[in-house]
């Protein structure tokens, strides 16, 4: 009997079924109602009283071995963990795995950030809910400036009877926070969402995105501004893209300019994207007005600098030829899927 049990023990230890059917055969053979273990227990009845103690123990251990082995293997098959289950057809195609895509505005924003980072600019952010000081007054907006009108600004709260807290109308407010809270030199870009009280259409929206730039140090000149923005455009739209500066007005810069680039769609020959002029405007810029520096406790005799601000939607439209601003916020996957260029 001992010999038989030894033989079965090695058989059980070596047992490695390829599938659940083989395991079932094992169960019937050893643990079934007419199985080996039942048979051994039947034989045990005939063992002499002096051997009963020894064989009892051996038999019970053997039974336990068979039961444990079966339970372990069954669990493996039930949970589908078996590595040798031959019914698995490993040549079948796997289940499709849908990956998301970056929003086109994020792609553009990241690209803008990358270019300026290489020029030594850091990234800064500020709050979307702003007070009058940071959004307007510190930026040299005269008290009666039309941009403060209810028409343009979403005011949230009054202070002493006057409109004060609002959704920021531009990211220029972050310039003020940066200068107030630090010491020059400053070299930063500030991306973020801005809000204006506009009717939604293909060409206007009540919220959009901007990237603000600020560079303050000793001896910064308009030539630095031009060279920086020229380099930016070559990196973003490719070598050979032309730029031109037109005089303009912003309360917080003096002198101020708007920068146009040769139309990225037609290359300058004229199309409906550039209204047949060959040029498209992409940003506002200028030398930071000394009043703004003084408002932020920066010595305007010692420091000068430039600032610029651009709309991320506009830059994206020119890059991908998108003609309707509403597409950016409607979240239509058929639109978003087209930008599956850069995952993670
Ligand atoms: N804040 C301006 C706007 O929203 C854009 C701008 C123009 C920002 C000139 C600047 C600048 O920093 O220098 O239209």
mmCIF file of C-alpha atoms and ligand atoms in Angstrom:
data_model
loop_
_atom_site.group_PDB
_atom_site.id
_atom_site.type_symbol
_atom_site.label_atom_id
_atom_site.label_comp_id
_atom_site.label_asym_id
_atom_site.label_seq_id
_atom_site.Cartn_x
_atom_site.Cartn_y
_atom_site.Cartn_z
ATOM 1 C CA UNK A 1 0.000 0.000 0.000
ATOM 2 C CA UNK A 2 2.825 2.386 0.886
ATOM 3 C CA UNK A 3 4.443 1.735 -2.455
ATOM 4 C CA UNK A 4 1.191 2.499 -4.277
ATOM 5 C CA UNK A 5 0.752 5.753 -2.369
ATOM 6 C CA UNK A 6 4.333 6.807 -3.134
ATOM 7 C CA UNK A 7 3.742 6.236 -6.803
ATOM 8 C CA UNK A 8 0.480 8.235 -6.809
ATOM 9 C CA UNK A 9 2.153 11.028 -4.845
ATOM 10 C CA UNK A 10 4.811 11.536 -7.511
ATOM 11 C CA UNK A 11 2.097 11.377 -10.160
ATOM 12 C CA UNK A 12 0.109 14.111 -8.413
ATOM 13 C CA UNK A 13 3.156 16.292 -7.838
ATOM 14 C CA UNK A 14 4.096 16.103 -11.493
ATOM 15 C CA UNK A 15 0.562 16.698 -12.759
ATOM 16 C CA UNK A 16 0.318 19.787 -15.002
ATOM 17 C CA UNK A 17 -2.958 19.844 -16.946
ATOM 18 C CA UNK A 18 -3.135 21.712 -20.227
ATOM 19 C CA UNK A 19 -6.805 22.496 -19.862
ATOM 20 C CA UNK A 20 -9.814 22.218 -17.600
ATOM 21 C CA UNK A 21 -10.872 18.881 -19.133
ATOM 22 C CA UNK A 22 -7.615 17.239 -18.041
ATOM 23 C CA UNK A 23 -8.110 18.576 -14.553
ATOM 24 C CA UNK A 24 -11.596 17.074 -14.436
ATOM 25 C CA UNK A 25 -10.176 13.684 -15.439
ATOM 26 C CA UNK A 26 -7.703 14.061 -12.556
ATOM 27 C CA UNK A 27 -10.527 14.805 -10.130
ATOM 28 C CA UNK A 28 -12.524 11.764 -11.212
ATOM 29 C CA UNK A 29 -9.455 9.533 -11.078
ATOM 30 C CA UNK A 30 -8.332 10.500 -7.567
ATOM 31 C CA UNK A 31 -11.233 12.207 -5.822
ATOM 32 C CA UNK A 32 -14.280 10.731 -7.573
ATOM 33 C CA UNK A 33 -16.785 8.477 -5.815
ATOM 34 C CA UNK A 34 -15.146 5.495 -7.494
ATOM 35 C CA UNK A 35 -11.701 7.041 -7.435
ATOM 36 C CA UNK A 36 -8.337 5.957 -6.084
ATOM 37 C CA UNK A 37 -8.696 7.614 -2.720
ATOM 38 C CA UNK A 38 -12.063 5.979 -2.116
ATOM 39 C CA UNK A 39 -10.451 2.673 -3.058
ATOM 40 C CA UNK A 40 -7.494 3.195 -0.705
ATOM 41 C CA UNK A 41 -9.840 3.955 2.163
ATOM 42 C CA UNK A 42 -11.739 0.759 1.370
ATOM 43 C CA UNK A 43 -8.440 -1.189 1.513
ATOM 44 C CA UNK A 44 -7.615 0.551 4.808
ATOM 45 C CA UNK A 45 -10.454 -1.375 6.449
ATOM 46 C CA UNK A 46 -8.396 -4.560 5.965
ATOM 47 C CA UNK A 47 -5.182 -3.186 7.519
ATOM 48 C CA UNK A 48 -4.248 -4.926 10.739
ATOM 49 C CA UNK A 49 -4.853 -3.007 13.995
ATOM 50 C CA UNK A 50 -1.116 -2.535 14.650
ATOM 51 C CA UNK A 51 -0.623 -0.725 11.265
ATOM 52 C CA UNK A 52 -3.825 1.341 11.371
ATOM 53 C CA UNK A 53 -2.190 4.333 13.139
ATOM 54 C CA UNK A 54 0.640 4.650 10.618
ATOM 55 C CA UNK A 55 -1.464 4.067 7.509
ATOM 56 C CA UNK A 56 -4.235 6.309 8.757
ATOM 57 C CA UNK A 57 -1.830 9.206 8.858
ATOM 58 C CA UNK A 58 -0.246 8.422 5.491
ATOM 59 C CA UNK A 59 -3.638 8.091 3.829
ATOM 60 C CA UNK A 60 -4.975 11.314 5.252
ATOM 61 C CA UNK A 61 -1.877 13.218 4.104
ATOM 62 C CA UNK A 62 -2.242 11.741 0.650
ATOM 63 C CA UNK A 63 -5.892 12.693 0.461
ATOM 64 C CA UNK A 64 -5.053 16.233 1.472
ATOM 65 C CA UNK A 65 -2.333 16.455 -1.175
ATOM 66 C CA UNK A 66 -4.778 15.439 -3.918
ATOM 67 C CA UNK A 67 -7.455 17.862 -2.698
ATOM 68 C CA UNK A 68 -5.074 20.825 -2.411
ATOM 69 C CA UNK A 69 -3.599 20.189 -5.822
ATOM 70 C CA UNK A 70 -7.058 20.027 -7.358
ATOM 71 C CA UNK A 71 -8.287 23.194 -5.595
ATOM 72 C CA UNK A 72 -5.228 25.189 -6.671
ATOM 73 C CA UNK A 73 -5.439 24.164 -10.284
ATOM 74 C CA UNK A 74 -9.168 24.765 -10.405
ATOM 75 C CA UNK A 75 -8.692 28.307 -9.174
ATOM 76 C CA UNK A 76 -6.078 28.948 -11.822
ATOM 77 C CA UNK A 77 -8.383 27.774 -14.591
ATOM 78 C CA UNK A 78 -11.440 29.557 -13.193
ATOM 79 C CA UNK A 79 -9.646 32.897 -13.042
ATOM 80 C CA UNK A 80 -8.319 32.442 -16.555
ATOM 81 C CA UNK A 81 -4.750 32.762 -15.353
ATOM 82 C CA UNK A 82 -3.538 29.550 -16.858
ATOM 83 C CA UNK A 83 -0.576 30.087 -19.084
ATOM 84 C CA UNK A 84 -0.873 26.773 -20.742
ATOM 85 C CA UNK A 85 -4.582 26.653 -21.503
ATOM 86 C CA UNK A 86 -4.501 25.273 -24.996
ATOM 87 C CA UNK A 87 -8.008 26.508 -25.873
ATOM 88 C CA UNK A 88 -6.632 30.066 -25.884
ATOM 89 C CA UNK A 89 -5.956 31.110 -29.439
ATOM 90 C CA UNK A 90 -3.116 33.564 -29.069
ATOM 91 C CA UNK A 91 -3.202 34.409 -32.759
ATOM 92 C CA UNK A 92 -6.617 36.093 -32.471
ATOM 93 C CA UNK A 93 -6.452 39.910 -32.687
ATOM 94 C CA UNK A 94 -6.620 41.648 -29.310
ATOM 95 C CA UNK A 95 -9.452 43.875 -28.191
ATOM 96 C CA UNK A 96 -9.253 47.409 -29.555
ATOM 97 C CA UNK A 97 -7.793 49.981 -27.139
ATOM 98 C CA UNK A 98 -9.080 53.487 -27.723
ATOM 99 C CA UNK A 99 -6.579 56.201 -26.985
ATOM 100 C CA UNK A 100 -7.567 59.803 -26.437
ATOM 101 C CA UNK A 101 -5.980 62.735 -28.161
ATOM 102 C CA UNK A 102 -4.743 66.125 -27.115
ATOM 103 C CA UNK A 103 -7.051 69.041 -27.668
ATOM 104 C CA UNK A 104 -5.761 71.194 -30.549
ATOM 105 C CA UNK A 105 -5.544 74.203 -28.234
ATOM 106 C CA UNK A 106 -3.363 72.199 -25.833
ATOM 107 C CA UNK A 107 -1.129 71.134 -28.714
ATOM 108 C CA UNK A 108 -0.632 74.755 -29.735
ATOM 109 C CA UNK A 109 -0.159 75.971 -26.182
ATOM 110 C CA UNK A 110 2.476 73.288 -25.529
ATOM 111 C CA UNK A 111 4.271 74.181 -28.719
ATOM 112 C CA UNK A 112 4.331 77.884 -27.811
ATOM 113 C CA UNK A 113 5.608 77.028 -24.325
ATOM 114 C CA UNK A 114 8.363 74.799 -25.761
ATOM 115 C CA UNK A 115 9.634 77.525 -28.070
ATOM 116 C CA UNK A 116 9.804 80.176 -25.347
ATOM 117 C CA UNK A 117 11.285 77.753 -22.823
ATOM 118 C CA UNK A 118 14.201 77.267 -25.189
ATOM 119 C CA UNK A 119 14.700 81.055 -25.042
ATOM 120 C CA UNK A 120 14.870 80.964 -21.252
ATOM 121 C CA UNK A 121 11.277 81.957 -20.478
ATOM 122 C CA UNK A 122 9.556 80.353 -17.497
ATOM 123 C CA UNK A 123 5.820 79.554 -17.341
ATOM 124 C CA UNK A 124 3.602 81.411 -14.861
ATOM 125 C CA UNK A 125 -0.116 81.393 -14.162
ATOM 126 C CA UNK A 126 -2.616 83.612 -12.398
ATOM 127 C CA UNK A 127 -6.268 83.503 -11.278
ATOM 128 C CA UNK A 128 -9.174 83.667 -13.730
ATOM 129 C CA UNK A 129 -11.196 85.753 -11.278
ATOM 130 C CA UNK A 130 -9.448 89.096 -11.026
ATOM 131 C CA UNK A 131 -9.903 92.479 -9.418
ATOM 132 C CA UNK A 132 -9.988 95.778 -11.254
ATOM 133 C CA UNK A 133 -6.452 96.604 -10.151
ATOM 134 C CA UNK A 134 -4.754 93.612 -11.769
ATOM 135 C CA UNK A 135 -6.950 93.444 -14.864
ATOM 136 C CA UNK A 136 -7.153 97.188 -15.591
ATOM 137 C CA UNK A 137 -5.840 99.882 -13.252
ATOM 138 C CA UNK A 138 -2.288 98.647 -12.741
ATOM 139 C CA UNK A 139 -2.094 98.170 -16.515
ATOM 140 C CA UNK A 140 -2.659 101.883 -17.030
ATOM 141 C CA UNK A 141 -6.249 101.689 -18.270
ATOM 142 C CA UNK A 142 -7.778 105.130 -17.796
ATOM 143 C CA UNK A 143 -10.821 105.149 -15.508
ATOM 144 C CA UNK A 144 -13.251 105.738 -18.384
ATOM 145 C CA UNK A 145 -11.674 103.250 -20.845
ATOM 146 C CA UNK A 146 -14.385 101.471 -22.881
ATOM 147 C CA UNK A 147 -12.827 98.045 -22.219
ATOM 148 C CA UNK A 148 -14.164 98.320 -18.667
ATOM 149 C CA UNK A 149 -17.722 98.563 -19.936
ATOM 150 C CA UNK A 150 -20.220 95.903 -19.053
ATOM 151 C CA UNK A 151 -20.257 95.024 -22.743
ATOM 152 C CA UNK A 152 -16.785 93.528 -22.673
ATOM 153 C CA UNK A 153 -16.253 92.404 -19.114
ATOM 154 C CA UNK A 154 -18.119 89.886 -17.008
ATOM 155 C CA UNK A 155 -18.196 91.684 -13.679
ATOM 156 C CA UNK A 156 -18.953 89.540 -10.668
ATOM 157 C CA UNK A 157 -18.913 91.843 -7.664
ATOM 158 C CA UNK A 158 -18.928 95.510 -6.749
ATOM 159 C CA UNK A 159 -16.736 97.136 -4.132
ATOM 160 C CA UNK A 160 -17.818 100.463 -2.616
ATOM 161 C CA UNK A 161 -20.445 100.752 -5.345
ATOM 162 C CA UNK A 162 -17.952 100.250 -8.166
ATOM 163 C CA UNK A 163 -17.447 97.223 -10.378
ATOM 164 C CA UNK A 164 -14.418 95.443 -9.032
ATOM 165 C CA UNK A 165 -14.207 91.650 -9.254
ATOM 166 C CA UNK A 166 -14.457 90.212 -12.785
ATOM 167 C CA UNK A 167 -13.519 87.267 -14.965
ATOM 168 C CA UNK A 168 -10.195 88.380 -16.398
ATOM 169 C CA UNK A 169 -10.465 89.776 -19.901
ATOM 170 C CA UNK A 170 -6.831 89.060 -20.767
ATOM 171 C CA UNK A 171 -3.752 87.337 -19.357
ATOM 172 C CA UNK A 172 -1.955 90.683 -19.018
ATOM 173 C CA UNK A 173 -3.188 90.636 -15.408
ATOM 174 C CA UNK A 174 -0.653 87.896 -14.694
ATOM 175 C CA UNK A 175 2.156 90.302 -15.669
ATOM 176 C CA UNK A 176 1.084 92.576 -12.845
ATOM 177 C CA UNK A 177 0.987 89.763 -10.311
ATOM 178 C CA UNK A 178 4.385 88.561 -11.387
ATOM 179 C CA UNK A 179 6.008 92.003 -11.131
ATOM 180 C CA UNK A 180 4.327 92.774 -7.800
ATOM 181 C CA UNK A 181 5.506 89.529 -6.261
ATOM 182 C CA UNK A 182 9.078 89.367 -7.487
ATOM 183 C CA UNK A 183 12.154 91.278 -8.430
ATOM 184 C CA UNK A 184 13.455 91.881 -11.969
ATOM 185 C CA UNK A 185 14.712 90.416 -14.221
ATOM 186 C CA UNK A 186 11.525 88.703 -15.410
ATOM 187 C CA UNK A 187 11.287 86.451 -18.414
ATOM 188 C CA UNK A 188 8.020 84.553 -18.444
ATOM 189 C CA UNK A 189 5.112 83.394 -20.540
ATOM 190 C CA UNK A 190 1.675 83.119 -19.025
ATOM 191 C CA UNK A 191 -0.902 80.911 -20.725
ATOM 192 C CA UNK A 192 -4.510 80.863 -19.610
ATOM 193 C CA UNK A 193 -8.223 81.249 -20.266
ATOM 194 C CA UNK A 194 -9.853 84.647 -20.573
ATOM 195 C CA UNK A 195 -13.468 85.833 -20.771
ATOM 196 C CA UNK A 196 -15.316 88.530 -22.659
ATOM 197 C CA UNK A 197 -18.958 89.394 -22.832
ATOM 198 C CA UNK A 198 -19.386 88.639 -26.536
ATOM 199 C CA UNK A 199 -22.135 86.881 -28.477
ATOM 200 C CA UNK A 200 -20.931 83.450 -29.575
ATOM 201 C CA UNK A 201 -20.340 83.089 -33.308
ATOM 202 C CA UNK A 202 -17.810 81.544 -35.684
ATOM 203 C CA UNK A 203 -15.473 84.499 -35.083
ATOM 204 C CA UNK A 204 -16.071 85.377 -31.411
ATOM 205 C CA UNK A 205 -16.596 83.520 -28.165
ATOM 206 C CA UNK A 206 -17.248 84.460 -24.566
ATOM 207 C CA UNK A 207 -14.136 82.586 -23.468
ATOM 208 C CA UNK A 208 -10.882 81.898 -25.236
ATOM 209 C CA UNK A 209 -7.193 81.416 -24.460
ATOM 210 C CA UNK A 210 -4.164 83.657 -24.532
ATOM 211 C CA UNK A 211 -0.465 83.455 -23.948
ATOM 212 C CA UNK A 212 1.103 86.533 -22.417
ATOM 213 C CA UNK A 213 4.829 87.231 -22.563
ATOM 214 C CA UNK A 214 6.933 89.496 -20.381
ATOM 215 C CA UNK A 215 10.628 90.309 -20.463
ATOM 216 C CA UNK A 216 11.962 92.921 -18.015
ATOM 217 C CA UNK A 217 15.631 93.634 -17.398
ATOM 218 C CA UNK A 218 18.147 96.433 -17.729
ATOM 219 C CA UNK A 219 18.642 97.673 -21.306
ATOM 220 C CA UNK A 220 15.872 95.678 -22.970
ATOM 221 C CA UNK A 221 14.995 97.360 -26.266
ATOM 222 C CA UNK A 222 12.412 97.155 -29.040
ATOM 223 C CA UNK A 223 15.068 95.305 -31.087
ATOM 224 C CA UNK A 224 14.981 92.493 -28.494
ATOM 225 C CA UNK A 225 11.199 92.363 -28.816
ATOM 226 C CA UNK A 226 11.375 92.116 -32.603
ATOM 227 C CA UNK A 227 14.076 89.473 -32.613
ATOM 228 C CA UNK A 228 12.335 87.320 -29.999
ATOM 229 C CA UNK A 229 9.007 87.359 -31.816
ATOM 230 C CA UNK A 230 10.659 86.873 -35.198
ATOM 231 C CA UNK A 231 12.412 83.763 -33.872
ATOM 232 C CA UNK A 232 9.148 82.529 -32.352
ATOM 233 C CA UNK A 233 7.346 82.759 -35.695
ATOM 234 C CA UNK A 234 10.126 80.932 -37.577
ATOM 235 C CA UNK A 235 9.948 78.106 -35.039
ATOM 236 C CA UNK A 236 6.163 77.895 -35.005
ATOM 237 C CA UNK A 237 5.277 78.361 -38.675
ATOM 238 C CA UNK A 238 8.568 77.474 -40.342
ATOM 239 C CA UNK A 239 11.621 79.285 -41.701
ATOM 240 C CA UNK A 240 10.844 81.980 -44.192
ATOM 241 C CA UNK A 241 7.575 83.110 -42.600
ATOM 242 C CA UNK A 242 7.648 86.909 -42.898
ATOM 243 C CA UNK A 243 6.730 89.287 -40.102
ATOM 244 C CA UNK A 244 5.750 92.941 -40.041
ATOM 245 C CA UNK A 245 4.993 95.310 -37.196
ATOM 246 C CA UNK A 246 2.233 97.922 -37.383
ATOM 247 C CA UNK A 247 1.957 100.758 -34.861
ATOM 248 C CA UNK A 248 -0.950 100.245 -32.484
ATOM 249 C CA UNK A 249 -2.265 101.274 -29.094
ATOM 250 C CA UNK A 250 -2.500 99.436 -25.781
ATOM 251 C CA UNK A 251 -2.715 101.286 -22.469
ATOM 252 C CA UNK A 252 0.051 99.171 -20.922
ATOM 253 C CA UNK A 253 2.707 99.480 -23.640
ATOM 254 C CA UNK A 254 4.430 102.452 -25.250
ATOM 255 C CA UNK A 255 5.226 102.229 -28.090
ATOM 256 C CA UNK A 256 2.745 99.488 -29.020
ATOM 257 C CA UNK A 257 2.506 97.362 -32.118
ATOM 258 C CA UNK A 258 0.569 94.574 -33.710
ATOM 259 C CA UNK A 259 2.497 91.871 -35.472
ATOM 260 C CA UNK A 260 1.371 90.298 -38.741
ATOM 261 C CA UNK A 261 2.836 87.249 -40.404
ATOM 262 C CA UNK A 262 2.709 86.279 -44.064
ATOM 263 C CA UNK A 263 -0.423 84.170 -44.514
ATOM 264 C CA UNK A 264 0.352 80.586 -43.560
ATOM 265 C CA UNK A 265 -2.326 79.279 -45.925
ATOM 266 C CA UNK A 266 -1.490 80.991 -49.216
ATOM 267 C CA UNK A 267 2.081 82.057 -48.387
ATOM 268 C CA UNK A 268 1.198 85.696 -49.052
ATOM 269 C CA UNK A 269 -0.382 85.506 -52.465
ATOM 270 C CA UNK A 270 -3.881 86.108 -51.109
ATOM 271 C CA UNK A 271 -6.720 83.817 -49.995
ATOM 272 C CA UNK A 272 -9.893 84.154 -47.976
ATOM 273 C CA UNK A 273 -8.061 83.322 -44.702
ATOM 274 C CA UNK A 274 -6.018 86.552 -45.051
ATOM 275 C CA UNK A 275 -8.867 88.407 -46.820
ATOM 276 C CA UNK A 276 -6.625 88.618 -49.889
ATOM 277 C CA UNK A 277 -4.081 90.854 -48.157
ATOM 278 C CA UNK A 278 -1.355 88.183 -47.794
ATOM 279 C CA UNK A 279 -0.957 89.063 -44.089
ATOM 280 C CA UNK A 280 -2.615 87.892 -40.885
ATOM 281 C CA UNK A 281 -2.372 89.521 -37.484
ATOM 282 C CA UNK A 282 -1.250 87.205 -34.690
ATOM 283 C CA UNK A 283 -0.386 89.299 -31.650
ATOM 284 C CA UNK A 284 -0.159 92.616 -29.829
ATOM 285 C CA UNK A 285 3.065 93.768 -28.244
ATOM 286 C CA UNK A 286 5.098 96.727 -27.099
ATOM 287 C CA UNK A 287 7.519 98.186 -24.582
ATOM 288 C CA UNK A 288 6.030 98.016 -21.089
ATOM 289 C CA UNK A 289 4.767 101.503 -20.182
ATOM 290 C CA UNK A 290 6.836 103.058 -17.349
ATOM 291 C CA UNK A 291 3.563 103.716 -15.486
ATOM 292 C CA UNK A 292 2.932 99.961 -15.333
ATOM 293 C CA UNK A 293 6.425 99.309 -13.964
ATOM 294 C CA UNK A 294 5.945 102.001 -11.296
ATOM 295 C CA UNK A 295 2.478 100.607 -10.407
ATOM 296 C CA UNK A 296 4.256 97.335 -9.649
ATOM 297 C CA UNK A 297 7.050 99.031 -7.657
ATOM 298 C CA UNK A 298 9.707 98.548 -10.314
ATOM 299 C CA UNK A 299 12.180 101.354 -10.959
ATOM 300 C CA UNK A 300 11.356 102.462 -14.508
ATOM 301 C CA UNK A 301 14.620 104.451 -14.728
ATOM 302 C CA UNK A 302 16.614 101.302 -14.244
ATOM 303 C CA UNK A 303 14.467 98.670 -15.942
ATOM 304 C CA UNK A 304 12.777 98.447 -19.296
ATOM 305 C CA UNK A 305 11.032 95.548 -20.974
ATOM 306 C CA UNK A 306 8.639 94.276 -23.532
ATOM 307 C CA UNK A 307 5.366 92.396 -23.391
ATOM 308 C CA UNK A 308 3.206 90.605 -25.888
ATOM 309 C CA UNK A 309 -0.086 88.773 -25.947
ATOM 310 C CA UNK A 310 -1.540 86.347 -28.432
ATOM 311 C CA UNK A 311 -4.730 84.318 -28.786
ATOM 312 C CA UNK A 312 -4.144 80.563 -28.804
ATOM 313 C CA UNK A 313 -7.295 79.988 -30.891
ATOM 314 C CA UNK A 314 -6.042 82.329 -33.603
ATOM 315 C CA UNK A 315 -2.611 80.679 -33.731
ATOM 316 C CA UNK A 316 -4.320 77.260 -33.907
ATOM 317 C CA UNK A 317 -6.715 78.352 -36.664
ATOM 318 C CA UNK A 318 -3.790 79.416 -38.798
ATOM 319 C CA UNK A 319 -1.918 76.208 -38.137
ATOM 320 C CA UNK A 320 -4.757 73.792 -38.873
ATOM 321 C CA UNK A 321 -7.051 75.965 -41.040
ATOM 322 C CA UNK A 322 -9.988 75.972 -38.647
ATOM 323 C CA UNK A 323 -12.604 78.573 -39.436
ATOM 324 C CA UNK A 324 -15.122 78.269 -36.625
ATOM 325 C CA UNK A 325 -14.190 79.044 -33.013
ATOM 326 C CA UNK A 326 -17.131 77.071 -31.682
ATOM 327 C CA UNK A 327 -15.476 73.802 -32.719
ATOM 328 C CA UNK A 328 -12.965 74.203 -29.894
ATOM 329 C CA UNK A 329 -15.563 73.969 -27.152
ATOM 330 C CA UNK A 330 -18.230 71.706 -28.637
ATOM 331 C CA UNK A 331 -16.231 68.533 -27.921
ATOM 332 C CA UNK A 332 -17.308 66.754 -31.093
ATOM 333 C CA UNK A 333 -15.059 63.674 -31.209
ATOM 334 C CA UNK A 334 -15.059 63.738 -35.018
ATOM 335 C CA UNK A 335 -13.254 67.069 -34.754
ATOM 336 C CA UNK A 336 -11.027 66.192 -31.798
ATOM 337 C CA UNK A 337 -9.922 62.855 -33.277
ATOM 338 C CA UNK A 338 -8.241 64.643 -36.154
ATOM 339 C CA UNK A 339 -5.516 65.833 -33.797
ATOM 340 C CA UNK A 340 -4.321 62.385 -32.769
ATOM 341 C CA UNK A 341 -0.751 63.461 -33.340
ATOM 342 C CA UNK A 342 0.844 63.271 -29.964
ATOM 343 C CA UNK A 343 -0.367 60.919 -27.271
ATOM 344 C CA UNK A 344 0.583 61.240 -23.575
HETATM 345 N N1 LIG B 1 -3.948 92.085 -23.589
HETATM 346 C C1 LIG B 1 -4.086 92.332 -25.003
HETATM 347 C C2 LIG B 1 -5.433 91.810 -25.464
HETATM 348 O O1 LIG B 1 -6.041 91.043 -24.783
HETATM 349 C C3 LIG B 1 -3.003 91.665 -25.781
HETATM 350 C C4 LIG B 1 -1.676 92.307 -25.537
HETATM 351 C C5 LIG B 1 -1.287 93.342 -26.338
HETATM 352 C C6 LIG B 1 -0.859 91.875 -24.515
HETATM 353 C C7 LIG B 1 -0.050 93.961 -26.152
HETATM 354 C C8 LIG B 1 0.356 92.480 -24.313
HETATM 355 C C9 LIG B 1 0.761 93.527 -25.155
HETATM 356 O O2 LIG B 1 1.196 92.121 -23.346
HETATM 357 O O3 LIG B 1 1.952 94.108 -24.941
HETATM 358 O O4 LIG B 1 -5.865 92.153 -26.522
#
